[in-house]
């Protein structure tokens, strides 16, 4: 029988110190060579009490989702086809950060089979296009679903030859590295979009 949320919480709380904190694990993320911060003096926040209920996410009701706002859905669109849009945000520390969103209102758990199959193909194509950039070694993909109920998938370019930025912590480094100039971001976008059109079709923009 799978454990409940209360069971999980009780098991965690058995490991807390007097201040309600967990200890940093030996060999855990803070001790990885790619972790952006020095481990000395670092401590975890106290574990908070369980919430009464999971808070609603933006767009839980499709009628209130931002996908219903034509000004929002076209913002930052750099590539699209009949079913998907690829967006770019403001320049950040990574050479490029893109996010892929289905046109129709779906979360990942309820993607219809045809969209799910196409998602896999697009993940492969976008990753290949981003990794073809001369400044990029890897393209990391992620999905965090706590903020919005409309599915969105991130593609984060890891700069070539920067071993310190490898792995899961690239998402943190992206916040602290100086933003790339807009013209560099735009040139990277143009390159990736040309590659993507050649690989899977679609068209630039919305």
XYZ file of C-alpha atoms in Angstrom:
206
model
C 0.000 0.000 0.000
C 1.569 3.364 -0.966
C 2.278 5.656 1.963
C 0.094 8.699 2.571
C 1.235 12.325 2.704
C 0.942 12.147 6.507
C 3.104 9.015 6.615
C 5.737 10.673 4.428
C 5.739 13.785 6.628
C 6.019 11.765 9.853
C 8.992 9.852 8.481
C 10.768 13.088 7.522
C 10.120 14.702 10.912
C 11.860 11.848 12.710
C 15.109 13.183 11.209
C 14.728 16.874 12.190
C 16.957 18.601 14.724
C 15.711 20.834 17.537
C 15.262 23.747 15.107
C 13.205 21.655 12.719
C 15.995 21.329 10.144
C 17.394 18.386 8.232
C 21.165 17.938 8.150
C 23.040 18.390 4.904
C 23.627 14.871 3.554
C 27.200 13.663 3.108
C 27.917 13.695 -0.594
C 24.631 15.484 -1.314
C 24.091 18.320 -3.782
C 25.807 20.999 -1.620
C 29.021 18.976 -1.868
C 28.955 18.402 -5.616
C 31.712 20.207 -7.476
C 29.083 21.829 -9.703
C 27.044 23.284 -6.793
C 27.099 27.102 -7.184
C 27.524 27.907 -3.486
C 30.136 27.055 -0.872
C 28.803 24.400 1.496
C 30.439 25.897 4.582
C 27.804 27.701 6.635
C 24.981 26.541 4.380
C 21.921 25.126 6.120
C 18.484 23.989 5.056
C 15.382 25.942 6.013
C 13.213 24.409 8.755
C 10.616 21.985 7.417
C 7.263 23.747 7.465
C 3.989 22.136 8.582
C 1.883 20.364 5.993
C -0.535 22.573 4.072
C -4.234 21.987 4.580
C -4.558 21.415 0.840
C -2.514 21.857 -2.317
C -2.939 25.455 -3.517
C -4.642 25.904 -6.885
C -2.353 26.579 -9.818
C -2.903 29.224 -12.444
C -5.167 27.861 -15.145
C -6.713 24.993 -13.188
C -9.939 26.263 -14.715
C -9.221 26.377 -18.456
C -11.477 29.430 -18.799
C -9.076 31.437 -16.594
C -5.839 30.103 -18.100
C -3.514 32.565 -19.780
C -3.786 30.424 -22.923
C -7.164 32.148 -23.399
C -5.460 35.563 -23.634
C -4.337 36.190 -27.240
C -1.831 38.838 -26.117
C -0.169 36.363 -23.773
C -0.055 33.293 -26.013
C 1.750 35.185 -28.772
C 4.296 36.794 -26.438
C 7.833 35.665 -27.204
C 6.776 32.980 -29.707
C 9.753 32.110 -31.911
C 8.474 28.904 -33.569
C 5.113 27.201 -33.892
C 3.054 24.615 -35.700
C -0.642 23.734 -35.574
C -0.370 22.230 -32.080
C 2.647 23.786 -30.282
C 4.352 27.105 -29.608
C 7.991 27.617 -28.633
C 8.618 30.739 -26.568
C 11.694 32.668 -25.467
C 11.856 34.876 -22.390
C 14.032 37.819 -21.443
C 17.796 37.209 -21.760
C 19.306 35.356 -18.808
C 22.690 33.870 -17.975
C 22.335 30.814 -20.210
C 23.016 31.241 -23.932
C 19.335 30.437 -24.473
C 16.268 29.371 -22.485
C 13.174 28.245 -24.394
C 9.846 26.829 -23.282
C 7.445 24.679 -25.266
C 3.685 24.922 -24.705
C 0.782 23.105 -26.386
C -1.778 25.392 -27.991
C -4.660 23.419 -26.464
C -5.130 23.495 -22.687
C -3.534 20.321 -21.308
C -1.296 19.382 -18.419
C 1.313 16.719 -19.081
C -0.730 14.021 -17.335
C -3.649 14.491 -19.726
C -1.853 15.050 -23.024
C -3.700 13.119 -25.742
C -1.632 10.322 -27.321
C -0.966 12.248 -30.532
C 0.362 15.280 -28.630
C 2.373 13.063 -26.307
C 4.016 11.375 -29.287
C 4.754 14.712 -30.940
C 6.127 16.078 -27.662
C 8.798 13.390 -27.671
C 9.753 14.225 -31.254
C 9.891 17.950 -30.490
C 12.040 17.402 -27.386
C 14.546 15.540 -29.528
C 14.491 18.176 -32.284
C 14.721 21.200 -29.950
C 17.540 19.604 -27.972
C 19.459 18.875 -31.167
C 18.914 22.389 -32.492
C 20.065 24.041 -29.256
C 23.102 21.763 -28.965
C 24.095 22.750 -32.521
C 24.800 26.295 -31.259
C 28.583 26.835 -31.172
C 28.435 28.264 -27.633
C 26.448 25.325 -26.223
C 27.517 21.892 -25.001
C 24.236 20.513 -23.644
C 20.548 21.334 -23.637
C 18.839 20.460 -20.357
C 15.089 19.798 -20.299
C 12.795 20.241 -17.312
C 9.182 20.381 -16.295
C 8.035 21.966 -13.032
C 4.266 21.847 -12.716
C 3.555 23.717 -9.472
C 2.988 27.178 -10.933
C 0.667 26.646 -13.865
C -1.725 23.907 -14.910
C -1.044 24.433 -18.631
C 1.853 22.139 -19.588
C 5.164 23.909 -20.220
C 8.577 22.378 -20.824
C 11.887 24.214 -20.374
C 15.020 23.888 -22.504
C 18.122 25.423 -20.891
C 21.362 25.710 -22.864
C 24.519 24.904 -20.901
C 27.547 26.884 -22.148
C 30.295 24.855 -23.783
C 33.538 24.191 -21.868
C 32.123 25.523 -18.568
C 32.369 22.350 -16.497
C 31.266 24.193 -13.378
C 27.827 24.729 -14.949
C 27.178 21.044 -15.698
C 24.079 19.219 -14.532
C 20.999 20.163 -12.582
C 22.512 23.308 -11.089
C 22.537 25.059 -14.487
C 19.020 26.228 -13.677
C 20.492 28.029 -10.635
C 23.493 29.411 -12.502
C 21.076 30.838 -15.084
C 19.761 33.224 -12.407
C 23.196 34.475 -11.335
C 25.263 34.658 -14.515
C 25.164 38.036 -16.306
C 22.408 38.067 -18.930
C 23.545 37.526 -22.506
C 23.084 40.633 -24.693
C 19.738 40.798 -26.477
C 21.397 40.648 -29.880
C 23.242 37.456 -28.896
C 20.041 35.907 -27.570
C 18.247 36.828 -30.791
C 21.010 35.401 -32.995
C 20.850 32.160 -31.002
C 17.069 32.081 -31.421
C 17.319 32.593 -35.186
C 19.845 29.763 -35.475
C 17.734 27.347 -33.414
C 14.518 28.204 -35.261
C 16.177 27.624 -38.659
C 17.444 24.264 -37.397
C 14.039 23.358 -35.986
C 12.167 24.208 -39.196
C 14.620 22.063 -41.121
C 14.173 19.153 -38.701
C 10.408 19.106 -38.044
C 8.779 21.840 -40.120
C 6.609 24.500 -38.564
C 7.341 28.174 -39.038
C 9.079 31.046 -37.280
C 6.854 33.012 -34.929
C 3.284 32.317 -33.903
